[in-house]
Amino acid sequence: MESIAILIETEQDIIIARSEVRSMAAAMGFRLTDQTRLATVASELARNIVKYAGRGRLIAQPMSDTDGRSGLRLIFEDQGPGIADIDAAMRDGYSTSGGLGKGLPGSRRLVDEFQIESHVGRGTRVTVIRWLSP
């Protein structure tokens, strides 16, 4: 299965990202609950791109590790304002936009691996992985 890249600029792009991630997860054999988790993460993190950076992209990559496990890696990248305090942004309830502050910490709880890199004035990259359950 090939990797895909989706430009994220509008609400419609968020819907496309969610749908494409769900389809890819289904094709890889993820259970329905994991498909829903991955689609939710795609929606939340793509929405952050639209809200805070204006535009960016999602890269969805089927992958496997050295132990033969299969998984789906989602990379969300933007060249937006960046996150000044990542520790604060990862706390439930923290929001700079008046939202609920559930997007980043909630997304972290829905995946097996979560990494965030951000540089003020240069942008943010969030990488998540969900492994396929045996």
mmCIF file of N, CA, C and O in Angstrom, residues 29-133:
data_model
loop_
_atom_site.group_PDB
_atom_site.id
_atom_site.type_symbol
_atom_site.label_atom_id
_atom_site.label_comp_id
_atom_site.label_asym_id
_atom_site.label_seq_id
_atom_site.Cartn_x
_atom_site.Cartn_y
_atom_site.Cartn_z
ATOM 1 N N GLY A 29 -6.531 -3.627 7.653
ATOM 2 C CA GLY A 29 -7.052 -4.634 8.564
ATOM 3 C C GLY A 29 -7.247 -4.175 9.994
ATOM 4 O O GLY A 29 -7.445 -5.002 10.890
ATOM 5 N N PHE A 30 -7.211 -2.863 10.239
ATOM 6 C CA PHE A 30 -7.477 -2.362 11.575
ATOM 7 C C PHE A 30 -8.925 -2.644 11.953
ATOM 8 O O PHE A 30 -9.824 -2.549 11.110
ATOM 9 N N ARG A 31 -9.149 -2.963 13.228
ATOM 10 C CA ARG A 31 -10.513 -3.143 13.733
ATOM 11 C C ARG A 31 -11.261 -1.820 13.633
ATOM 12 O O ARG A 31 -10.661 -0.744 13.601
ATOM 13 N N LEU A 32 -12.590 -1.894 13.661
ATOM 14 C CA LEU A 32 -13.428 -0.708 13.534
ATOM 15 C C LEU A 32 -13.102 0.337 14.616
ATOM 16 O O LEU A 32 -13.034 1.531 14.327
ATOM 17 N N THR A 33 -12.866 -0.108 15.845
ATOM 18 C CA THR A 33 -12.552 0.853 16.909
ATOM 19 C C THR A 33 -11.241 1.590 16.615
ATOM 20 O O THR A 33 -11.137 2.793 16.868
ATOM 21 N N ASP A 34 -10.258 0.877 16.094
ATOM 22 C CA ASP A 34 -8.986 1.527 15.756
ATOM 23 C C ASP A 34 -9.122 2.418 14.530
ATOM 24 O O ASP A 34 -8.476 3.470 14.452
ATOM 25 N N GLN A 35 -9.963 2.030 13.587
ATOM 26 C CA GLN A 35 -10.241 2.912 12.442
ATOM 27 C C GLN A 35 -10.823 4.233 12.943
ATOM 28 O O GLN A 35 -10.442 5.304 12.480
ATOM 29 N N THR A 36 -11.741 4.137 13.895
ATOM 30 C CA THR A 36 -12.377 5.327 14.450
ATOM 31 C C THR A 36 -11.371 6.175 15.215
ATOM 32 O O THR A 36 -11.359 7.407 15.099
ATOM 33 N N ARG A 37 -10.505 5.530 15.994
ATOM 34 C CA ARG A 37 -9.455 6.273 16.715
ATOM 35 C C ARG A 37 -8.570 7.041 15.741
ATOM 36 O O ARG A 37 -8.281 8.222 15.945
ATOM 37 N N LEU A 38 -8.121 6.365 14.697
ATOM 38 C CA LEU A 38 -7.230 7.008 13.722
ATOM 39 C C LEU A 38 -7.938 8.134 12.968
ATOM 40 O O LEU A 38 -7.353 9.189 12.737
ATOM 41 N N ALA A 39 -9.193 7.928 12.619
ATOM 42 C CA ALA A 39 -9.953 8.976 11.934
ATOM 43 C C ALA A 39 -10.142 10.186 12.850
ATOM 44 O O ALA A 39 -10.059 11.340 12.402
ATOM 45 N N THR A 40 -10.376 9.933 14.131
ATOM 46 C CA THR A 40 -10.541 11.021 15.098
ATOM 47 C C THR A 40 -9.242 11.812 15.240
ATOM 48 O O THR A 40 -9.247 13.049 15.241
ATOM 49 N N VAL A 41 -8.124 11.116 15.344
ATOM 50 C CA VAL A 41 -6.822 11.787 15.437
ATOM 51 C C VAL A 41 -6.571 12.619 14.183
ATOM 52 O O VAL A 41 -6.135 13.771 14.270
ATOM 53 N N ALA A 42 -6.872 12.043 13.010
ATOM 54 C CA ALA A 42 -6.676 12.784 11.758
ATOM 55 C C ALA A 42 -7.514 14.057 11.751
ATOM 56 O O ALA A 42 -7.038 15.132 11.366
ATOM 57 N N SER A 43 -8.743 13.953 12.202
ATOM 58 C CA SER A 43 -9.634 15.105 12.238
ATOM 59 C C SER A 43 -9.114 16.175 13.205
ATOM 60 O O SER A 43 -9.055 17.363 12.863
ATOM 61 N N GLU A 44 -8.736 15.770 14.410
ATOM 62 C CA GLU A 44 -8.267 16.723 15.426
ATOM 63 C C GLU A 44 -6.990 17.432 14.979
ATOM 64 O O GLU A 44 -6.876 18.656 15.102
ATOM 65 N N LEU A 45 -6.024 16.669 14.490
ATOM 66 C CA LEU A 45 -4.732 17.269 14.147
ATOM 67 C C LEU A 45 -4.808 18.067 12.843
ATOM 68 O O LEU A 45 -4.136 19.099 12.719
ATOM 69 N N ALA A 46 -5.633 17.638 11.903
ATOM 70 C CA ALA A 46 -5.837 18.445 10.689
ATOM 71 C C ALA A 46 -6.552 19.747 11.042
ATOM 72 O O ALA A 46 -6.231 20.815 10.504
ATOM 73 N N ARG A 47 -7.495 19.679 11.963
ATOM 74 C CA ARG A 47 -8.210 20.886 12.398
ATOM 75 C C ARG A 47 -7.236 21.882 13.044
ATOM 76 O O ARG A 47 -7.336 23.083 12.843
ATOM 77 N N ASN A 48 -6.266 21.382 13.807
ATOM 78 C CA ASN A 48 -5.259 22.263 14.395
ATOM 79 C C ASN A 48 -4.464 22.988 13.305
ATOM 80 O O ASN A 48 -4.138 24.162 13.459
ATOM 81 N N ILE A 49 -4.156 22.286 12.224
ATOM 82 C CA ILE A 49 -3.438 22.927 11.117
ATOM 83 C C ILE A 49 -4.255 24.082 10.565
ATOM 84 O O ILE A 49 -3.756 25.192 10.400
ATOM 85 N N VAL A 50 -5.532 23.827 10.269
ATOM 86 C CA VAL A 50 -6.396 24.868 9.701
ATOM 87 C C VAL A 50 -6.533 26.031 10.678
ATOM 88 O O VAL A 50 -6.410 27.199 10.298
ATOM 89 N N LYS A 51 -6.765 25.721 11.949
ATOM 90 C CA LYS A 51 -7.027 26.752 12.956
ATOM 91 C C LYS A 51 -5.803 27.607 13.267
ATOM 92 O O LYS A 51 -5.899 28.829 13.365
ATOM 93 N N TYR A 52 -4.651 26.981 13.412
ATOM 94 C CA TYR A 52 -3.474 27.710 13.897
ATOM 95 C C TYR A 52 -2.479 28.105 12.807
ATOM 96 O O TYR A 52 -1.794 29.115 12.945
ATOM 97 N N ALA A 53 -2.361 27.292 11.756
ATOM 98 C CA ALA A 53 -1.343 27.556 10.735
ATOM 99 C C ALA A 53 -1.937 28.024 9.406
ATOM 100 O O ALA A 53 -1.241 28.618 8.600
ATOM 101 N N GLY A 54 -3.203 27.692 9.173
ATOM 102 C CA GLY A 54 -3.827 28.082 7.910
ATOM 103 C C GLY A 54 -3.679 27.052 6.810
ATOM 104 O O GLY A 54 -4.595 26.837 6.034
ATOM 105 N N ARG A 55 -2.526 26.397 6.770
ATOM 106 C CA ARG A 55 -2.320 25.336 5.781
ATOM 107 C C ARG A 55 -1.164 24.454 6.212
ATOM 108 O O ARG A 55 -0.296 24.860 6.964
ATOM 109 N N GLY A 56 -1.206 23.243 5.717
ATOM 110 C CA GLY A 56 -0.160 22.266 6.010
ATOM 111 C C GLY A 56 -0.472 20.999 5.251
ATOM 112 O O GLY A 56 -1.198 21.024 4.250
ATOM 113 N N ARG A 57 0.048 19.887 5.725
ATOM 114 C CA ARG A 57 -0.246 18.628 5.048
ATOM 115 C C ARG A 57 -0.239 17.468 6.013
ATOM 116 O O ARG A 57 0.357 17.530 7.093
ATOM 117 N N LEU A 58 -0.924 16.427 5.578
ATOM 118 C CA LEU A 58 -0.947 15.141 6.266
ATOM 119 C C LEU A 58 -0.266 14.141 5.348
ATOM 120 O O LEU A 58 -0.576 14.083 4.153
ATOM 121 N N ILE A 59 0.644 13.369 5.902
ATOM 122 C CA ILE A 59 1.238 12.241 5.192
ATOM 123 C C ILE A 59 0.822 10.993 5.955
ATOM 124 O O ILE A 59 1.053 10.900 7.173
ATOM 125 N N ALA A 60 0.187 10.053 5.285
ATOM 126 C CA ALA A 60 -0.237 8.784 5.887
ATOM 127 C C ALA A 60 0.612 7.672 5.273
ATOM 128 O O ALA A 60 0.641 7.522 4.053
ATOM 129 N N GLN A 61 1.308 6.934 6.148
ATOM 130 C CA GLN A 61 2.258 5.929 5.684
ATOM 131 C C GLN A 61 2.027 4.582 6.360
ATOM 132 O O GLN A 61 2.247 4.465 7.570
ATOM 133 N N PRO A 62 1.628 3.574 5.587
ATOM 134 C CA PRO A 62 1.641 2.218 6.144
ATOM 135 C C PRO A 62 3.094 1.858 6.451
ATOM 136 O O PRO A 62 4.006 2.285 5.741
ATOM 137 N N MET A 63 3.316 1.131 7.528
ATOM 138 C CA MET A 63 4.688 0.813 7.905
ATOM 139 C C MET A 63 4.761 -0.514 8.624
ATOM 140 O O MET A 63 3.738 -1.073 9.012
ATOM 141 N N SER A 64 5.986 -1.012 8.805
ATOM 142 C CA SER A 64 6.208 -2.186 9.638
ATOM 143 C C SER A 64 7.530 -1.994 10.369
ATOM 144 O O SER A 64 8.406 -1.263 9.904
ATOM 145 N N ASP A 65 7.640 -2.636 11.529
ATOM 146 C CA ASP A 65 8.872 -2.511 12.300
ATOM 147 C C ASP A 65 9.711 -3.772 12.140
ATOM 148 O O ASP A 65 9.340 -4.693 11.421
ATOM 149 N N THR A 66 10.836 -3.820 12.826
ATOM 150 C CA THR A 66 11.758 -4.953 12.684
ATOM 151 C C THR A 66 11.186 -6.251 13.245
ATOM 152 O O THR A 66 11.658 -7.323 12.899
ATOM 153 N N ASP A 67 10.148 -6.131 14.096
ATOM 154 C CA ASP A 67 9.501 -7.329 14.636
ATOM 155 C C ASP A 67 8.381 -7.832 13.729
ATOM 156 O O ASP A 67 7.698 -8.795 14.073
ATOM 157 N N GLY A 68 8.163 -7.159 12.613
ATOM 158 C CA GLY A 68 7.132 -7.576 11.680
ATOM 159 C C GLY A 68 5.748 -7.023 11.964
ATOM 160 O O GLY A 68 4.781 -7.384 11.297
ATOM 161 N N ARG A 69 5.637 -6.147 12.968
ATOM 162 C CA ARG A 69 4.338 -5.515 13.238
ATOM 163 C C ARG A 69 4.022 -4.517 12.141
ATOM 164 O O ARG A 69 4.911 -3.828 11.648
ATOM 165 N N SER A 70 2.740 -4.417 11.806
ATOM 166 C CA SER A 70 2.290 -3.416 10.843
ATOM 167 C C SER A 70 1.609 -2.285 11.586
ATOM 168 O O SER A 70 0.990 -2.497 12.632
ATOM 169 N N GLY A 71 1.723 -1.108 11.024
ATOM 170 C CA GLY A 71 1.092 0.042 11.645
ATOM 171 C C GLY A 71 0.842 1.132 10.632
ATOM 172 O O GLY A 71 1.211 1.025 9.454
ATOM 173 N N LEU A 72 0.201 2.182 11.097
ATOM 174 C CA LEU A 72 -0.079 3.342 10.260
ATOM 175 C C LEU A 72 0.513 4.563 10.943
ATOM 176 O O LEU A 72 0.201 4.853 12.097
ATOM 177 N N ARG A 73 1.401 5.253 10.212
ATOM 178 C CA ARG A 73 2.018 6.484 10.689
ATOM 179 C C ARG A 73 1.335 7.663 10.023
ATOM 180 O O ARG A 73 1.150 7.674 8.805
ATOM 181 N N LEU A 74 0.945 8.642 10.829
ATOM 182 C CA LEU A 74 0.351 9.875 10.326
ATOM 183 C C LEU A 74 1.261 11.024 10.738
ATOM 184 O O LEU A 74 1.583 11.174 11.924
ATOM 185 N N ILE A 75 1.658 11.834 9.762
ATOM 186 C CA ILE A 75 2.520 12.981 10.016
ATOM 187 C C ILE A 75 1.751 14.236 9.603
ATOM 188 O O ILE A 75 1.299 14.346 8.459
ATOM 189 N N PHE A 76 1.614 15.161 10.532
ATOM 190 C CA PHE A 76 0.926 16.432 10.293
ATOM 191 C C PHE A 76 1.977 17.531 10.370
ATOM 192 O O PHE A 76 2.617 17.700 11.409
ATOM 193 N N GLU A 77 2.156 18.264 9.271
ATOM 194 C CA GLU A 77 3.198 19.287 9.208
ATOM 195 C C GLU A 77 2.606 20.620 8.788
ATOM 196 O O GLU A 77 1.721 20.666 7.929
ATOM 197 N N ASP A 78 3.151 21.692 9.375
ATOM 198 C CA ASP A 78 2.774 23.030 8.930
ATOM 199 C C ASP A 78 3.947 23.977 9.129
ATOM 200 O O ASP A 78 4.917 23.636 9.798
ATOM 201 N N GLN A 79 3.864 25.132 8.514
ATOM 202 C CA GLN A 79 4.850 26.195 8.700
ATOM 203 C C GLN A 79 4.187 27.374 9.408
ATOM 204 O O GLN A 79 4.434 28.525 9.081
ATOM 205 N N GLY A 80 3.358 27.059 10.376
ATOM 206 C CA GLY A 80 2.619 28.081 11.110
ATOM 207 C C GLY A 80 3.459 28.720 12.196
ATOM 208 O O GLY A 80 4.690 28.656 12.173
ATOM 209 N N PRO A 81 2.778 29.320 13.173
ATOM 210 C CA PRO A 81 3.482 30.074 14.217
ATOM 211 C C PRO A 81 4.249 29.203 15.207
ATOM 212 O O PRO A 81 5.069 29.714 15.962
ATOM 213 N N GLY A 82 4.006 27.906 15.211
ATOM 214 C CA GLY A 82 4.667 27.025 16.165
ATOM 215 C C GLY A 82 4.005 27.092 17.533
ATOM 216 O O GLY A 82 3.113 27.890 17.778
ATOM 217 N N ILE A 83 4.467 26.241 18.432
ATOM 218 C CA ILE A 83 3.922 26.148 19.785
ATOM 219 C C ILE A 83 5.028 26.555 20.746
ATOM 220 O O ILE A 83 6.076 25.899 20.821
ATOM 221 N N ALA A 84 4.801 27.623 21.471
ATOM 222 C CA ALA A 84 5.825 28.152 22.377
ATOM 223 C C ALA A 84 6.078 27.228 23.567
ATOM 224 O O ALA A 84 7.209 27.061 24.001
ATOM 225 N N ASP A 85 5.022 26.617 24.103
ATOM 226 C CA ASP A 85 5.154 25.776 25.295
ATOM 227 C C ASP A 85 4.466 24.435 25.034
ATOM 228 O O ASP A 85 3.261 24.285 25.275
ATOM 229 N N ILE A 86 5.232 23.476 24.536
ATOM 230 C CA ILE A 86 4.661 22.173 24.185
ATOM 231 C C ILE A 86 4.109 21.467 25.421
ATOM 232 O O ILE A 86 3.039 20.862 25.367
ATOM 233 N N ASP A 87 4.807 21.553 26.553
ATOM 234 C CA ASP A 87 4.314 20.897 27.773
ATOM 235 C C ASP A 87 2.924 21.410 28.149
ATOM 236 O O ASP A 87 2.034 20.634 28.493
ATOM 237 N N ALA A 88 2.725 22.723 28.070
ATOM 238 C CA ALA A 88 1.409 23.294 28.377
ATOM 239 C C ALA A 88 0.377 22.833 27.355
ATOM 240 O O ALA A 88 -0.745 22.475 27.715
ATOM 241 N N ALA A 89 0.756 22.831 26.077
ATOM 242 C CA ALA A 89 -0.177 22.434 25.012
ATOM 243 C C ALA A 89 -0.621 20.983 25.151
ATOM 244 O O ALA A 89 -1.699 20.618 24.687
ATOM 245 N N MET A 90 0.186 20.162 25.804
ATOM 246 C CA MET A 90 -0.147 18.748 25.967
ATOM 247 C C MET A 90 -0.984 18.484 27.210
ATOM 248 O O MET A 90 -1.378 17.351 27.462
ATOM 249 N N ARG A 91 -1.296 19.520 27.981
ATOM 250 C CA ARG A 91 -2.149 19.357 29.159
ATOM 251 C C ARG A 91 -3.614 19.522 28.779
ATOM 252 O O ARG A 91 -3.979 20.442 28.046
ATOM 253 N N ASP A 92 -4.464 18.639 29.301
ATOM 254 C CA ASP A 92 -5.903 18.765 29.094
ATOM 255 C C ASP A 92 -6.364 20.135 29.550
ATOM 256 O O ASP A 92 -5.974 20.610 30.615
ATOM 257 N N GLY A 93 -7.181 20.775 28.727
ATOM 258 C CA GLY A 93 -7.770 22.055 29.094
ATOM 259 C C GLY A 93 -6.979 23.270 28.659
ATOM 260 O O GLY A 93 -7.482 24.382 28.719
ATOM 261 N N TYR A 94 -5.737 23.076 28.196
ATOM 262 C CA TYR A 94 -4.932 24.218 27.746
ATOM 263 C C TYR A 94 -5.317 24.580 26.311
ATOM 264 O O TYR A 94 -5.373 23.718 25.446
ATOM 265 N N SER A 95 -5.629 25.848 26.079
ATOM 266 C CA SER A 95 -5.977 26.296 24.739
ATOM 267 C C SER A 95 -5.591 27.758 24.585
ATOM 268 O O SER A 95 -5.781 28.559 25.500
ATOM 269 N N THR A 96 -5.044 28.078 23.430
ATOM 270 C CA THR A 96 -4.742 29.480 23.139
ATOM 271 C C THR A 96 -5.842 30.108 22.300
ATOM 272 O O THR A 96 -5.802 31.295 22.022
ATOM 273 N N SER A 97 -6.840 29.300 21.924
ATOM 274 C CA SER A 97 -7.891 29.808 21.041
ATOM 275 C C SER A 97 -9.275 29.806 21.680
ATOM 276 O O SER A 97 -10.265 30.030 21.000
ATOM 277 N N GLY A 98 -9.341 29.502 22.972
ATOM 278 C CA GLY A 98 -10.638 29.475 23.639
ATOM 279 C C GLY A 98 -11.380 28.164 23.476
ATOM 280 O O GLY A 98 -12.527 28.046 23.881
ATOM 281 N N GLY A 99 -10.720 27.150 22.887
ATOM 282 C CA GLY A 99 -11.343 25.842 22.725
ATOM 283 C C GLY A 99 -11.266 25.041 24.017
ATOM 284 O O GLY A 99 -10.866 25.546 25.075
ATOM 285 N N LEU A 100 -11.616 23.762 23.928
ATOM 286 C CA LEU A 100 -11.634 22.902 25.109
ATOM 287 C C LEU A 100 -10.246 22.411 25.506
ATOM 288 O O LEU A 100 -10.066 21.897 26.609
ATOM 289 N N GLY A 101 -9.279 22.522 24.606
ATOM 290 C CA GLY A 101 -7.934 22.062 24.927
ATOM 291 C C GLY A 101 -7.818 20.555 25.009
ATOM 292 O O GLY A 101 -7.087 20.012 25.826
ATOM 293 N N LYS A 102 -8.562 19.855 24.157
ATOM 294 C CA LYS A 102 -8.559 18.387 24.164
ATOM 295 C C LYS A 102 -7.830 17.789 22.966
ATOM 296 O O LYS A 102 -7.546 16.597 22.956
ATOM 297 N N GLY A 103 -7.539 18.585 21.940
ATOM 298 C CA GLY A 103 -7.013 18.060 20.676
ATOM 299 C C GLY A 103 -5.710 17.298 20.792
ATOM 300 O O GLY A 103 -5.637 16.115 20.470
ATOM 301 N N LEU A 104 -4.640 17.945 21.264
ATOM 302 C CA LEU A 104 -3.342 17.276 21.351
ATOM 303 C C LEU A 104 -3.324 16.176 22.411
ATOM 304 O O LEU A 104 -2.952 15.041 22.103
ATOM 305 N N PRO A 105 -3.722 16.469 23.661
ATOM 306 C CA PRO A 105 -3.673 15.390 24.653
ATOM 307 C C PRO A 105 -4.648 14.252 24.340
ATOM 308 O O PRO A 105 -4.341 13.084 24.571
ATOM 309 N N GLY A 106 -5.794 14.579 23.792
ATOM 310 C CA GLY A 106 -6.752 13.542 23.408
ATOM 311 C C GLY A 106 -6.213 12.675 22.292
ATOM 312 O O GLY A 106 -6.357 11.448 22.315
ATOM 313 N N SER A 107 -5.565 13.299 21.321
ATOM 314 C CA SER A 107 -4.969 12.540 20.218
ATOM 315 C C SER A 107 -3.885 11.608 20.741
ATOM 316 O O SER A 107 -3.777 10.457 20.312
ATOM 317 N N ARG A 108 -3.070 12.100 21.670
ATOM 318 C CA ARG A 108 -1.998 11.269 22.236
ATOM 319 C C ARG A 108 -2.570 10.005 22.873
ATOM 320 O O ARG A 108 -1.968 8.928 22.770
ATOM 321 N N ARG A 109 -3.724 10.101 23.518
ATOM 322 C CA ARG A 109 -4.325 8.936 24.175
ATOM 323 C C ARG A 109 -4.886 7.912 23.180
ATOM 324 O O ARG A 109 -5.105 6.757 23.554
ATOM 325 N N LEU A 110 -5.123 8.311 21.945
ATOM 326 C CA LEU A 110 -5.749 7.423 20.962
ATOM 327 C C LEU A 110 -4.756 6.642 20.104
ATOM 328 O O LEU A 110 -5.165 5.830 19.275
ATOM 329 N N VAL A 111 -3.466 6.907 20.280
ATOM 330 C CA VAL A 111 -2.451 6.247 19.453
ATOM 331 C C VAL A 111 -1.420 5.558 20.335
ATOM 332 O O VAL A 111 -1.366 5.765 21.543
ATOM 333 N N ASP A 112 -0.596 4.736 19.719
ATOM 334 C CA ASP A 112 0.450 4.019 20.457
ATOM 335 C C ASP A 112 1.710 4.858 20.624
ATOM 336 O O ASP A 112 2.407 4.733 21.627
ATOM 337 N N GLU A 113 2.017 5.673 19.637
ATOM 338 C CA GLU A 113 3.204 6.528 19.698
ATOM 339 C C GLU A 113 2.815 7.933 19.261
ATOM 340 O O GLU A 113 2.050 8.095 18.306
ATOM 341 N N PHE A 114 3.364 8.928 19.942
ATOM 342 C CA PHE A 114 3.023 10.325 19.680
ATOM 343 C C PHE A 114 4.281 11.160 19.865
ATOM 344 O O PHE A 114 4.942 11.078 20.891
ATOM 345 N N GLN A 115 4.606 11.940 18.853
ATOM 346 C CA GLN A 115 5.774 12.818 18.935
ATOM 347 C C GLN A 115 5.397 14.181 18.375
ATOM 348 O O GLN A 115 4.741 14.267 17.327
ATOM 349 N N ILE A 116 5.807 15.234 19.059
ATOM 350 C CA ILE A 116 5.542 16.576 18.576
ATOM 351 C C ILE A 116 6.849 17.370 18.585
ATOM 352 O O ILE A 116 7.617 17.305 19.547
ATOM 353 N N GLU A 117 7.097 18.049 17.477
ATOM 354 C CA GLU A 117 8.232 18.953 17.353
ATOM 355 C C GLU A 117 7.671 20.282 16.887
ATOM 356 O O GLU A 117 6.862 20.322 15.963
ATOM 357 N N SER A 118 8.096 21.353 17.524
ATOM 358 C CA SER A 118 7.591 22.654 17.129
ATOM 359 C C SER A 118 8.653 23.715 17.388
ATOM 360 O O SER A 118 9.383 23.647 18.382
ATOM 361 N N HIS A 119 8.732 24.660 16.468
ATOM 362 C CA HIS A 119 9.668 25.766 16.584
ATOM 363 C C HIS A 119 8.889 27.052 16.326
ATOM 364 O O HIS A 119 8.265 27.187 15.262
ATOM 365 N N VAL A 120 8.911 27.957 17.297
ATOM 366 C CA VAL A 120 8.181 29.216 17.165
ATOM 367 C C VAL A 120 8.640 29.931 15.896
ATOM 368 O O VAL A 120 9.832 30.067 15.643
ATOM 369 N N GLY A 121 7.648 30.318 15.092
ATOM 370 C CA GLY A 121 7.918 31.022 13.846
ATOM 371 C C GLY A 121 8.268 30.126 12.677
ATOM 372 O O GLY A 121 8.388 30.599 11.547
ATOM 373 N N ARG A 122 8.417 28.827 12.915
ATOM 374 C CA ARG A 122 8.795 27.920 11.828
ATOM 375 C C ARG A 122 7.812 26.783 11.586
ATOM 376 O O ARG A 122 7.838 26.162 10.538
ATOM 377 N N GLY A 123 6.978 26.477 12.582
ATOM 378 C CA GLY A 123 5.981 25.444 12.354
ATOM 379 C C GLY A 123 6.042 24.282 13.310
ATOM 380 O O GLY A 123 6.851 24.240 14.232
ATOM 381 N N THR A 124 5.152 23.327 13.042
ATOM 382 C CA THR A 124 4.948 22.185 13.935
ATOM 383 C C THR A 124 4.845 20.912 13.111
ATOM 384 O O THR A 124 4.288 20.914 12.011
ATOM 385 N N ARG A 125 5.352 19.835 13.684
ATOM 386 C CA ARG A 125 5.208 18.502 13.094
ATOM 387 C C ARG A 125 4.773 17.553 14.204
ATOM 388 O O ARG A 125 5.432 17.446 15.234
ATOM 389 N N VAL A 126 3.629 16.909 13.984
ATOM 390 C CA VAL A 126 3.130 15.901 14.920
ATOM 391 C C VAL A 126 3.127 14.566 14.180
ATOM 392 O O VAL A 126 2.564 14.456 13.089
ATOM 393 N N THR A 127 3.782 13.569 14.773
ATOM 394 C CA THR A 127 3.846 12.233 14.186
ATOM 395 C C THR A 127 3.196 11.254 15.155
ATOM 396 O O THR A 127 3.549 11.237 16.344
ATOM 397 N N VAL A 128 2.244 10.483 14.660
ATOM 398 C CA VAL A 128 1.576 9.478 15.483
ATOM 399 C C VAL A 128 1.647 8.129 14.779
ATOM 400 O O VAL A 128 1.706 8.059 13.545
ATOM 401 N N ILE A 129 1.644 7.077 15.576
ATOM 402 C CA ILE A 129 1.616 5.703 15.038
ATOM 403 C C ILE A 129 0.601 4.903 15.830
ATOM 404 O O ILE A 129 0.559 4.962 17.066
ATOM 405 N N ARG A 130 -0.186 4.142 15.113
ATOM 406 C CA ARG A 130 -1.078 3.147 15.716
ATOM 407 C C ARG A 130 -0.666 1.802 15.124
ATOM 408 O O ARG A 130 -0.608 1.663 13.897
ATOM 409 N N TRP A 131 -0.351 0.837 16.001
ATOM 410 C CA TRP A 131 0.051 -0.481 15.547
ATOM 411 C C TRP A 131 -1.166 -1.370 15.392
ATOM 412 O O TRP A 131 -2.112 -1.286 16.175
ATOM 413 N N LEU A 132 -1.122 -2.213 14.395
ATOM 414 C CA LEU A 132 -2.198 -3.164 14.133
ATOM 415 C C LEU A 132 -2.157 -4.250 15.211
ATOM 416 O O LEU A 132 -1.110 -4.835 15.469
ATOM 417 N N SER A 133 -3.276 -4.469 15.884
ATOM 418 C CA SER A 133 -3.344 -5.496 16.923
ATOM 419 C C SER A 133 -3.324 -6.868 16.281
ATOM 420 O O SER A 133 -3.959 -7.084 15.245
#
